[in-house]
mmCIF file of N, CA and C in Angstrom:
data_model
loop_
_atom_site.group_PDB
_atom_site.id
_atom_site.type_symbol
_atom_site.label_atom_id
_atom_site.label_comp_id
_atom_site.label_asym_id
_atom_site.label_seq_id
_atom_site.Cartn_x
_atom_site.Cartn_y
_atom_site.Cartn_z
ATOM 1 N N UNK A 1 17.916 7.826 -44.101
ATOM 2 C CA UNK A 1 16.994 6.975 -44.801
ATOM 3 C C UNK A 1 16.466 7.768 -45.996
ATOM 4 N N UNK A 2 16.111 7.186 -47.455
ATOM 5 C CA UNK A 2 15.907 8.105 -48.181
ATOM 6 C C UNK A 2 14.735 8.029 -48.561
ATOM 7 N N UNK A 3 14.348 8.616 -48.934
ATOM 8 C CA UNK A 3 12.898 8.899 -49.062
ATOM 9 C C UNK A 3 11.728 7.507 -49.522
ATOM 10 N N UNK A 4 12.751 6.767 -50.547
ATOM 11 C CA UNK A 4 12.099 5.267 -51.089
ATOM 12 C C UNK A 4 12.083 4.398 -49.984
ATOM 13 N N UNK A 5 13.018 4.064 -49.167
ATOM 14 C CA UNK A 5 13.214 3.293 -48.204
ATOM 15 C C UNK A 5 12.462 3.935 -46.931
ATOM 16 N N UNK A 6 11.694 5.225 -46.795
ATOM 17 C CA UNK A 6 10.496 5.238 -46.060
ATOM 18 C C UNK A 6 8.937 4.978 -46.810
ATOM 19 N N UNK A 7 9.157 5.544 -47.887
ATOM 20 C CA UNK A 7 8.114 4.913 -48.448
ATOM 21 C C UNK A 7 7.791 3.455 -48.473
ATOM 22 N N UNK A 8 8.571 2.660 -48.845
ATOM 23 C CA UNK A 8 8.870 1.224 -48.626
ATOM 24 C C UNK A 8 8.394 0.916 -47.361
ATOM 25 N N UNK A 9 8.685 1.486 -46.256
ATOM 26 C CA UNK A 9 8.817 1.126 -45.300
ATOM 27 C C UNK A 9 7.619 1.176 -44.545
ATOM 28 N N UNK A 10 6.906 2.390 -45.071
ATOM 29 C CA UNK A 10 5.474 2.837 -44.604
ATOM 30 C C UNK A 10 4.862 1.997 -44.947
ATOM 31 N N UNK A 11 4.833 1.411 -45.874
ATOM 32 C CA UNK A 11 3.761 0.391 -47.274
ATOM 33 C C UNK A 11 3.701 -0.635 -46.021
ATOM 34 N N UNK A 12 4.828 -1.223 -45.752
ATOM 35 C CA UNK A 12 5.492 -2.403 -45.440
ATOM 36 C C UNK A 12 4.579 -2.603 -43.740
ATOM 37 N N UNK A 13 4.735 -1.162 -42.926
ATOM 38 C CA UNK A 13 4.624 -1.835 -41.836
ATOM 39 C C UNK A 13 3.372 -0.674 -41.311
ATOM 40 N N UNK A 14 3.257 0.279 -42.134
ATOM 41 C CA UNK A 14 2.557 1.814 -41.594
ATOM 42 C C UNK A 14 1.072 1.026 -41.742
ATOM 43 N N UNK A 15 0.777 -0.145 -42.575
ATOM 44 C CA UNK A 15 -0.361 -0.441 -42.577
ATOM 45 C C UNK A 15 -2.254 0.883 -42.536
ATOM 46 N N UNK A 16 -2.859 0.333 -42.028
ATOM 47 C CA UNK A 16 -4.168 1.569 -42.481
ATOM 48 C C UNK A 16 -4.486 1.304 -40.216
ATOM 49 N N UNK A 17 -3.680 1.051 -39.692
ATOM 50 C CA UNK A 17 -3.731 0.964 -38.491
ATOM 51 C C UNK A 17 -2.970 1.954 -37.968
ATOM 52 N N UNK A 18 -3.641 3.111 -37.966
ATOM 53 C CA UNK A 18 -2.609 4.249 -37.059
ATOM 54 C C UNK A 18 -3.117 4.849 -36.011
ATOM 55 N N UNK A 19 -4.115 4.206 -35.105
ATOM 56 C CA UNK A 19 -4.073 4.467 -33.958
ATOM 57 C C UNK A 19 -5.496 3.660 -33.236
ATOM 58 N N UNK A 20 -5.554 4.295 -31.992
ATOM 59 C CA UNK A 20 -6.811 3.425 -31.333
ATOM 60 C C UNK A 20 -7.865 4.039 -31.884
ATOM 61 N N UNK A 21 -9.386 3.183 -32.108
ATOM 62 C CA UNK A 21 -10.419 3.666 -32.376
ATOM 63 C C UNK A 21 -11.545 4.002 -31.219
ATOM 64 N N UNK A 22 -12.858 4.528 -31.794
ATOM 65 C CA UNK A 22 -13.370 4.760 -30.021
ATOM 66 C C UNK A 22 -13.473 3.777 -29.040
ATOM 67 N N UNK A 23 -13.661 2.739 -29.824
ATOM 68 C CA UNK A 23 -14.042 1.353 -28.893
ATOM 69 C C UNK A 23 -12.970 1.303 -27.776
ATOM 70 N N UNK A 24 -11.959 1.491 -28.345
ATOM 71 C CA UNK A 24 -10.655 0.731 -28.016
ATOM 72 C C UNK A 24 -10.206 1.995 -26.791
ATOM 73 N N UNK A 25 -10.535 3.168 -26.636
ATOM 74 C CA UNK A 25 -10.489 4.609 -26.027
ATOM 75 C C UNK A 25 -11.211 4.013 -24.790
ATOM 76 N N UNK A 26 -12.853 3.851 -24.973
ATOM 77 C CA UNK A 26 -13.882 3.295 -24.721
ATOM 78 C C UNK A 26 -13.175 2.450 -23.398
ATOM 79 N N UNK A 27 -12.851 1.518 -23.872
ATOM 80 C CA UNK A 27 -12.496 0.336 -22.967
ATOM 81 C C UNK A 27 -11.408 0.277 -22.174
ATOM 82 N N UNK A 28 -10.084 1.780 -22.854
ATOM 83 C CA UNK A 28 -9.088 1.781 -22.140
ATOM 84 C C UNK A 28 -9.608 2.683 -20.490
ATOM 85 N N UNK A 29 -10.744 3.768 -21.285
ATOM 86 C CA UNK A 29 -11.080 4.431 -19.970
ATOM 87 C C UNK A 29 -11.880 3.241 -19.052
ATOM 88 N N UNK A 30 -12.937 3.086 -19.358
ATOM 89 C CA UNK A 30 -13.068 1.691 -18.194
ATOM 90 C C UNK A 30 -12.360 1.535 -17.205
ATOM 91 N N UNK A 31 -11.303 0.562 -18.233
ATOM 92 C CA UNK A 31 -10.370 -0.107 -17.136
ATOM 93 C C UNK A 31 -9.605 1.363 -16.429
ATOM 94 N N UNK A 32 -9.252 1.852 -16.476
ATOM 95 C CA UNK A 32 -9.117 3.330 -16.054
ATOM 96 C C UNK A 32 -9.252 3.498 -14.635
ATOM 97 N N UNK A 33 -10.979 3.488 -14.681
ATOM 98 C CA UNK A 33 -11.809 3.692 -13.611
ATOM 99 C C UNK A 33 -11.945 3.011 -13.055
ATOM 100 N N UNK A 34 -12.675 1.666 -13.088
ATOM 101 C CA UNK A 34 -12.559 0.624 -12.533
ATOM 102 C C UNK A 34 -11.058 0.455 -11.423
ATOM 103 N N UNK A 35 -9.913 0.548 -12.226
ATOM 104 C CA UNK A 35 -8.447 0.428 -11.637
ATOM 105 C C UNK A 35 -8.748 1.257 -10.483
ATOM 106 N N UNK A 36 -9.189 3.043 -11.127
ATOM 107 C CA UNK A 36 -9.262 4.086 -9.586
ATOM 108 C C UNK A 36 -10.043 3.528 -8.518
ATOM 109 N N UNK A 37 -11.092 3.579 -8.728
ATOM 110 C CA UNK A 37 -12.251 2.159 -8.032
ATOM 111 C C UNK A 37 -11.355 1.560 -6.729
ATOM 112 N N UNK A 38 -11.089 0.571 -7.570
ATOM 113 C CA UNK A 38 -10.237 -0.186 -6.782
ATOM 114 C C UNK A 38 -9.473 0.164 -5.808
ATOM 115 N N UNK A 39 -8.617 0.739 -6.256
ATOM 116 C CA UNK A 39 -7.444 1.393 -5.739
ATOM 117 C C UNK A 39 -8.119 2.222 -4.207
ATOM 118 N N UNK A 40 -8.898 3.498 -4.967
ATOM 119 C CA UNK A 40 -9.649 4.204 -3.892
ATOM 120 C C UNK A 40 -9.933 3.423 -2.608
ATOM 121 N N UNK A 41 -10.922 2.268 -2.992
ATOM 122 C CA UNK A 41 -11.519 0.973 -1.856
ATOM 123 C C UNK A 41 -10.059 0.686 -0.807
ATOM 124 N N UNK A 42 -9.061 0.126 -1.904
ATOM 125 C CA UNK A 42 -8.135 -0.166 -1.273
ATOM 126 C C UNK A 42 -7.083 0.737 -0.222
ATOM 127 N N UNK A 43 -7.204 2.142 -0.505
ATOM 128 C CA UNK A 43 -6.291 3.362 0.168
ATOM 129 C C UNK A 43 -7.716 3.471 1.121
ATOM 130 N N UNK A 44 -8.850 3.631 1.383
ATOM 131 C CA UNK A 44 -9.131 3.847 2.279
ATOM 132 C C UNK A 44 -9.949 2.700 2.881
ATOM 133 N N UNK A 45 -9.625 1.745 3.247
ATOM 134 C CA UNK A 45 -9.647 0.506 4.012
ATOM 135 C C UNK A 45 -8.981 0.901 5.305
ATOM 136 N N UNK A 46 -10.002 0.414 6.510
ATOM 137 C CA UNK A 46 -9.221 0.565 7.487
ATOM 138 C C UNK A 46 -7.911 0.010 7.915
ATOM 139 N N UNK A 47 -7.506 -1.134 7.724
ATOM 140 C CA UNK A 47 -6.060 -1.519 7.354
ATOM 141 C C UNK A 47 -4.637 -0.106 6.904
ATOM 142 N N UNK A 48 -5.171 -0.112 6.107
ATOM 143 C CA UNK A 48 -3.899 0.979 4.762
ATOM 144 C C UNK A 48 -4.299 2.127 6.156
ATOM 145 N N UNK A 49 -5.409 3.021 6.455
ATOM 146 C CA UNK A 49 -5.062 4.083 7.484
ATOM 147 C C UNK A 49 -4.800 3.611 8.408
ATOM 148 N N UNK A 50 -4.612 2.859 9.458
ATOM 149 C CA UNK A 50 -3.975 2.635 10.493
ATOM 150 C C UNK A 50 -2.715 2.629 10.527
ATOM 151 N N UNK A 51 -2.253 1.432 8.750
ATOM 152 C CA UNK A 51 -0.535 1.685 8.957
ATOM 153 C C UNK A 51 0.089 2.944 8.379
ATOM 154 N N UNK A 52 -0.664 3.972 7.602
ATOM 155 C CA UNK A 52 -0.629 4.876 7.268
ATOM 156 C C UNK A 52 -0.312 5.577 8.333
ATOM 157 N N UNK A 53 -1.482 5.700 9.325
ATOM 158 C CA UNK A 53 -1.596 6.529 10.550
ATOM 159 C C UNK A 53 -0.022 6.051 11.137
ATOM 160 N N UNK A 54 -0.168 4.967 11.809
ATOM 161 C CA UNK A 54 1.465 4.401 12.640
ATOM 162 C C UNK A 54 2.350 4.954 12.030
ATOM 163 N N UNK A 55 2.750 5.376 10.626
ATOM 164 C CA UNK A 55 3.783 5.641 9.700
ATOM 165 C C UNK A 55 3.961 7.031 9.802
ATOM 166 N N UNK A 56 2.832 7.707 10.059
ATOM 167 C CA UNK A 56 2.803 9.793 9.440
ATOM 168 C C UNK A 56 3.615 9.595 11.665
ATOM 169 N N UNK A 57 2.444 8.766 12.103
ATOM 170 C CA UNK A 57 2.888 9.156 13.921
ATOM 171 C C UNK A 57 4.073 9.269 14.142
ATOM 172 N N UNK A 58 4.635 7.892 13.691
ATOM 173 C CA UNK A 58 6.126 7.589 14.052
ATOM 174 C C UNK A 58 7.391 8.743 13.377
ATOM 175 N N UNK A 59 6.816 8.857 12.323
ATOM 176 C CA UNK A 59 7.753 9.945 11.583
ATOM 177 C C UNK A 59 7.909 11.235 12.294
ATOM 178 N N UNK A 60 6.538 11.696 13.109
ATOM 179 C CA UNK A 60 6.785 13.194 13.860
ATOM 180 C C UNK A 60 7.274 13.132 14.994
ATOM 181 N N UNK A 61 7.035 11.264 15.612
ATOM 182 C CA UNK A 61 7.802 10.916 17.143
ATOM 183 C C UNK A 61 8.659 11.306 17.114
ATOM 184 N N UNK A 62 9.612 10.755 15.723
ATOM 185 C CA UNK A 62 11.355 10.516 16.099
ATOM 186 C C UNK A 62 11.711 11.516 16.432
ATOM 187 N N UNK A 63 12.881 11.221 17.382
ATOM 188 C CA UNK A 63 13.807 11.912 17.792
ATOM 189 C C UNK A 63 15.118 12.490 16.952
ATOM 190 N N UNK A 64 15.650 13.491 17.238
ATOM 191 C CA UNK A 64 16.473 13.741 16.709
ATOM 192 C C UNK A 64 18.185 13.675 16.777
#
């Protein structure tokens, strides 16, 4: 590509938008946390350790 046809090209699509601003940082961490949040609630629910538990048990039962 030669040098005009990046220049061109920058004009064209490089726009004055080159990356996230704080807001946008801001809100990605949020959801971030919130997601861990969640997640956390959800891995330690008694449900998830029980079949967790049945799963680690059964794995050291088996036989060989």
């Amino acid at each position: 590509m030669s040098r005009d046809q990046r220049v061109r090209w920058s004009r064209r699509f490089g726009g004055a938008d080159r990356g996230m601003t704080t807001s946008e940082y801001a809100m990605g961490t949020i959801a971030a946390c919130a997601f861990a949040a969640v997640l956390y609630k959800v891995v330690n629910s008694g449900a998830v350790q029980n079949a967790l538990q049945s799963l680690i048990e059964g794995a050291l039962d088996g036989s060989f």
